[in-house]
CSV table of C-alpha atoms in Angstrom, one decimal:
chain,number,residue,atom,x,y,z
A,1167,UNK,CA,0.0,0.0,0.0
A,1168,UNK,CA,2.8,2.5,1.3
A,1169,UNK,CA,4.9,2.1,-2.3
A,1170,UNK,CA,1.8,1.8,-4.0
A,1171,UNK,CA,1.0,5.2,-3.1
A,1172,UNK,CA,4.9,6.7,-3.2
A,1173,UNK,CA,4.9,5.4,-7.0
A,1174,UNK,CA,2.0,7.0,-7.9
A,1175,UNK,CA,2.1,10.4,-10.1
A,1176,UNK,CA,0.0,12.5,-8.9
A,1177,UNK,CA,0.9,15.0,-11.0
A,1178,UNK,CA,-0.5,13.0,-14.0
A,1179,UNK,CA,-3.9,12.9,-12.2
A,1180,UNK,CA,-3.8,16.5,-11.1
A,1181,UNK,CA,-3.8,17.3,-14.8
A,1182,UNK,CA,-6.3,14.7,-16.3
A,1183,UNK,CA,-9.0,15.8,-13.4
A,1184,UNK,CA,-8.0,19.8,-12.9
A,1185,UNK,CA,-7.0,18.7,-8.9
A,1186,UNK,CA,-10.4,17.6,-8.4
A,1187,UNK,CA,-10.1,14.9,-5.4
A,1188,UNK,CA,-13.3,13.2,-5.8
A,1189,UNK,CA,-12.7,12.5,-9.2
A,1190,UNK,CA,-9.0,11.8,-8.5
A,1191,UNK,CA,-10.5,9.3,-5.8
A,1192,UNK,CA,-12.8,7.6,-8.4
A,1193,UNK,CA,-10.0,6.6,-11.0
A,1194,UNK,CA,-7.8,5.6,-8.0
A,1195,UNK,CA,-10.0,3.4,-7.2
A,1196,UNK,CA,-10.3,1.5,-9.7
A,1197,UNK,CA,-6.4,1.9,-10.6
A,1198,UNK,CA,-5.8,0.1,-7.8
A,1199,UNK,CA,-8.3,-2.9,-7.5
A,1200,UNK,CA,-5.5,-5.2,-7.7
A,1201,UNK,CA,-2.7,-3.7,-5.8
A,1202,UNK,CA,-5.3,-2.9,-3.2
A,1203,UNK,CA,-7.5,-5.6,-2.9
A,1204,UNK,CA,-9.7,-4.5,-0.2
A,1205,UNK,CA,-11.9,-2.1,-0.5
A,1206,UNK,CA,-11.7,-0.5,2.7
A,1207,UNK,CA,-7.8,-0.4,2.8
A,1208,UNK,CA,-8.2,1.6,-0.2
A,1209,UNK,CA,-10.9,4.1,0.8
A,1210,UNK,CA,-9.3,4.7,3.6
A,1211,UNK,CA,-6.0,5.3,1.9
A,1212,UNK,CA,-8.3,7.9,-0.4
A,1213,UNK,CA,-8.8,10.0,2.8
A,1214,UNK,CA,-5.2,10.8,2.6
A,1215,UNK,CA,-6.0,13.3,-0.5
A,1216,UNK,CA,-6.0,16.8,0.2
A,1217,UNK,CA,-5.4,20.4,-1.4
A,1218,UNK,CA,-1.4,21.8,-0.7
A,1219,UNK,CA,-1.4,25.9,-0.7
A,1220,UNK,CA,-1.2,25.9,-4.8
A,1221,UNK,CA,-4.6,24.1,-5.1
A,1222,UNK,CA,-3.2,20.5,-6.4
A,1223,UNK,CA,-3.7,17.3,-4.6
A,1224,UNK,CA,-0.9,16.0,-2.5
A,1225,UNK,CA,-0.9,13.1,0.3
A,1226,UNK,CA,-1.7,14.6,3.7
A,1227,UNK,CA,0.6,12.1,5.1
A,1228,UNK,CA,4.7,12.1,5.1
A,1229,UNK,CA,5.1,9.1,2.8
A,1230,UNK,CA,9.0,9.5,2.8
A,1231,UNK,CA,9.2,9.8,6.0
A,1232,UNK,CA,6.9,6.7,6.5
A,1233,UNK,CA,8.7,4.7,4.5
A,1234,UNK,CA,12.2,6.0,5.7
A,1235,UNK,CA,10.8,4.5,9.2
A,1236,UNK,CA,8.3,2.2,8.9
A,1237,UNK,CA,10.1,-0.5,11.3
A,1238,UNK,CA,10.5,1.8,14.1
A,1239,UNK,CA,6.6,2.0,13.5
A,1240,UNK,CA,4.9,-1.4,13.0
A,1241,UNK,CA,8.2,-2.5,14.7
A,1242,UNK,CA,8.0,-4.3,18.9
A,1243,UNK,CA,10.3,-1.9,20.8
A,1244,UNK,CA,11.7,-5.4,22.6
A,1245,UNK,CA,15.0,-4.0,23.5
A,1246,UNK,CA,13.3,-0.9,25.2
A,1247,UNK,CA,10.4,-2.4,26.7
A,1248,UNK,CA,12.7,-6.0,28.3
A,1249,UNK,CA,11.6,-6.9,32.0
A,1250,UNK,CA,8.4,-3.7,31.8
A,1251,UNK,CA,5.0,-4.6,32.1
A,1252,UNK,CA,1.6,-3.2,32.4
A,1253,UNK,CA,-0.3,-5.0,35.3
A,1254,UNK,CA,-3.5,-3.5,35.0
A,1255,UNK,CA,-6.2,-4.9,32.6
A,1256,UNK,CA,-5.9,-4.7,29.1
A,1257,UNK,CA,-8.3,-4.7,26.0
A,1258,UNK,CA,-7.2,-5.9,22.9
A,1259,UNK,CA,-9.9,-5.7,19.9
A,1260,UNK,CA,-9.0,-7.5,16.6
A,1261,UNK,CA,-11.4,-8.7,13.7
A,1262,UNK,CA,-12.5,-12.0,12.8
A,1263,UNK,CA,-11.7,-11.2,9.5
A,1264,UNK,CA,-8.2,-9.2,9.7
A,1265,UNK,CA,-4.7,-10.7,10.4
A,1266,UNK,CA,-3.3,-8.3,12.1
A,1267,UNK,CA,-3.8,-10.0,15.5
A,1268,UNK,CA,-2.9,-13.6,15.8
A,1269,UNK,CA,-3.3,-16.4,18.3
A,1270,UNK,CA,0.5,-16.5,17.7
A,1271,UNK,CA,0.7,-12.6,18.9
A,1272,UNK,CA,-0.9,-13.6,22.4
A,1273,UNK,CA,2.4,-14.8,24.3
A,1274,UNK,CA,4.3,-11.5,23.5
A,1275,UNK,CA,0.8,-9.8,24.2
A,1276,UNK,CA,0.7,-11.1,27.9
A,1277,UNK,CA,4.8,-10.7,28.3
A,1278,UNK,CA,4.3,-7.2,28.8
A,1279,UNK,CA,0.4,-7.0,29.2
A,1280,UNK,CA,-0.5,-10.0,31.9
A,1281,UNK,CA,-4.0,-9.3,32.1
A,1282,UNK,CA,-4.7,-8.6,28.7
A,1283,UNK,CA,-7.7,-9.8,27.1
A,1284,UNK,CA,-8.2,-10.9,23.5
A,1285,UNK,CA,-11.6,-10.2,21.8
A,1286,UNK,CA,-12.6,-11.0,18.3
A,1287,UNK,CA,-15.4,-8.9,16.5
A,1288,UNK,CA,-17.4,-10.6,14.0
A,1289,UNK,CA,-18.3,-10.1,10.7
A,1290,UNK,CA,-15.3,-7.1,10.8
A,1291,UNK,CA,-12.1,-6.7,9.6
A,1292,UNK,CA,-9.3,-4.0,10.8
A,1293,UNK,CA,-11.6,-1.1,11.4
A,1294,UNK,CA,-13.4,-3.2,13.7
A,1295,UNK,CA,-15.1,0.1,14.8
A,1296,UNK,CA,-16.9,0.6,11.2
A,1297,UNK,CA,-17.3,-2.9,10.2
A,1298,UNK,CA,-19.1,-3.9,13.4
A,1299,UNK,CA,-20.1,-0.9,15.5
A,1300,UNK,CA,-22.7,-2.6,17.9
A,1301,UNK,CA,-20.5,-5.5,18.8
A,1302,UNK,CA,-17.1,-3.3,19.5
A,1303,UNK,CA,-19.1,-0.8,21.5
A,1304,UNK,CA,-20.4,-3.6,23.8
A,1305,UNK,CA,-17.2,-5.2,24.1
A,1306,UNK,CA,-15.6,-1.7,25.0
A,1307,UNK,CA,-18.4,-1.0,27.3
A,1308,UNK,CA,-18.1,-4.1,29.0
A,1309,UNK,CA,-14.6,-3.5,29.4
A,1310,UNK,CA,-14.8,-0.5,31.1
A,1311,UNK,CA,-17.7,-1.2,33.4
A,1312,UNK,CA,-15.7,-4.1,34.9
């Protein structure tokens, strides 16, 4: 997704739509169906369009410097966070239909989080918020009221 969006010219699609983001957002996304397969990953990565001072469409996010650090961003600080824990109870939400919480994730999860708890929404993916509203708001509200 992150190169997908660094090797894109925007400057071509500035031209061919006058710097008009929905219609920028439209071609994109269909000119990404297949690098972007789902959906949602791409209209969320559509959000990212905006105006810069000069009236063309840029990326609100730093892409460079994304990419210049993107381990020290999806990275585990292990080094940083050896022998520290957080003792109090600990939420984590994850959809039944994403991957990016695994079973497999759980023993480095309670390492530094021993109370944690592991919830999976259904019928949601990573936006577990928009897929499935009504389930992650009782899960967060029974969370908090315990």
């Amino acid at each position: 997704m992150l190169e997908a969006m660094r090797n894109l010219d925007l400057a071509h699609f500035n031209e061919k739509y006058s710097a008009k983001i929905p219609l920028i957002r439209k071609e994109l996304n269909e000119y990404w169906r297949n690098e972007i397969p789902d959906p949602q990953v791409r209209a969320f990565v559509l959000t990212n369009l905006t105006h810069d001072p000069r009236g063309m469409v840029v990326w609100k996010v730093n892409l460079e410097a994304i990419h210049n650090d993107f381990q020290h961003i999806v990275g585990w600080p292990d080094d940083e966070l050896q022998g520290k824990t957080f003792e109090k109870p600990t939420l984590f939400i994850r959809g039944e239909n994403s991957k990016y919480i695994q079973e497999s994730d759980m023993d480095k999860i309670l390492t530094y989080f021993p109370k944690a708890r592991l919830v999976t929404i259904p019928k949601a993916g990573h936006w577990v918020h928009a897929d499935n509203p009504n389930e992650t708001i009782e899960c967060l509200l029974d969370f908090v009221s315990h």
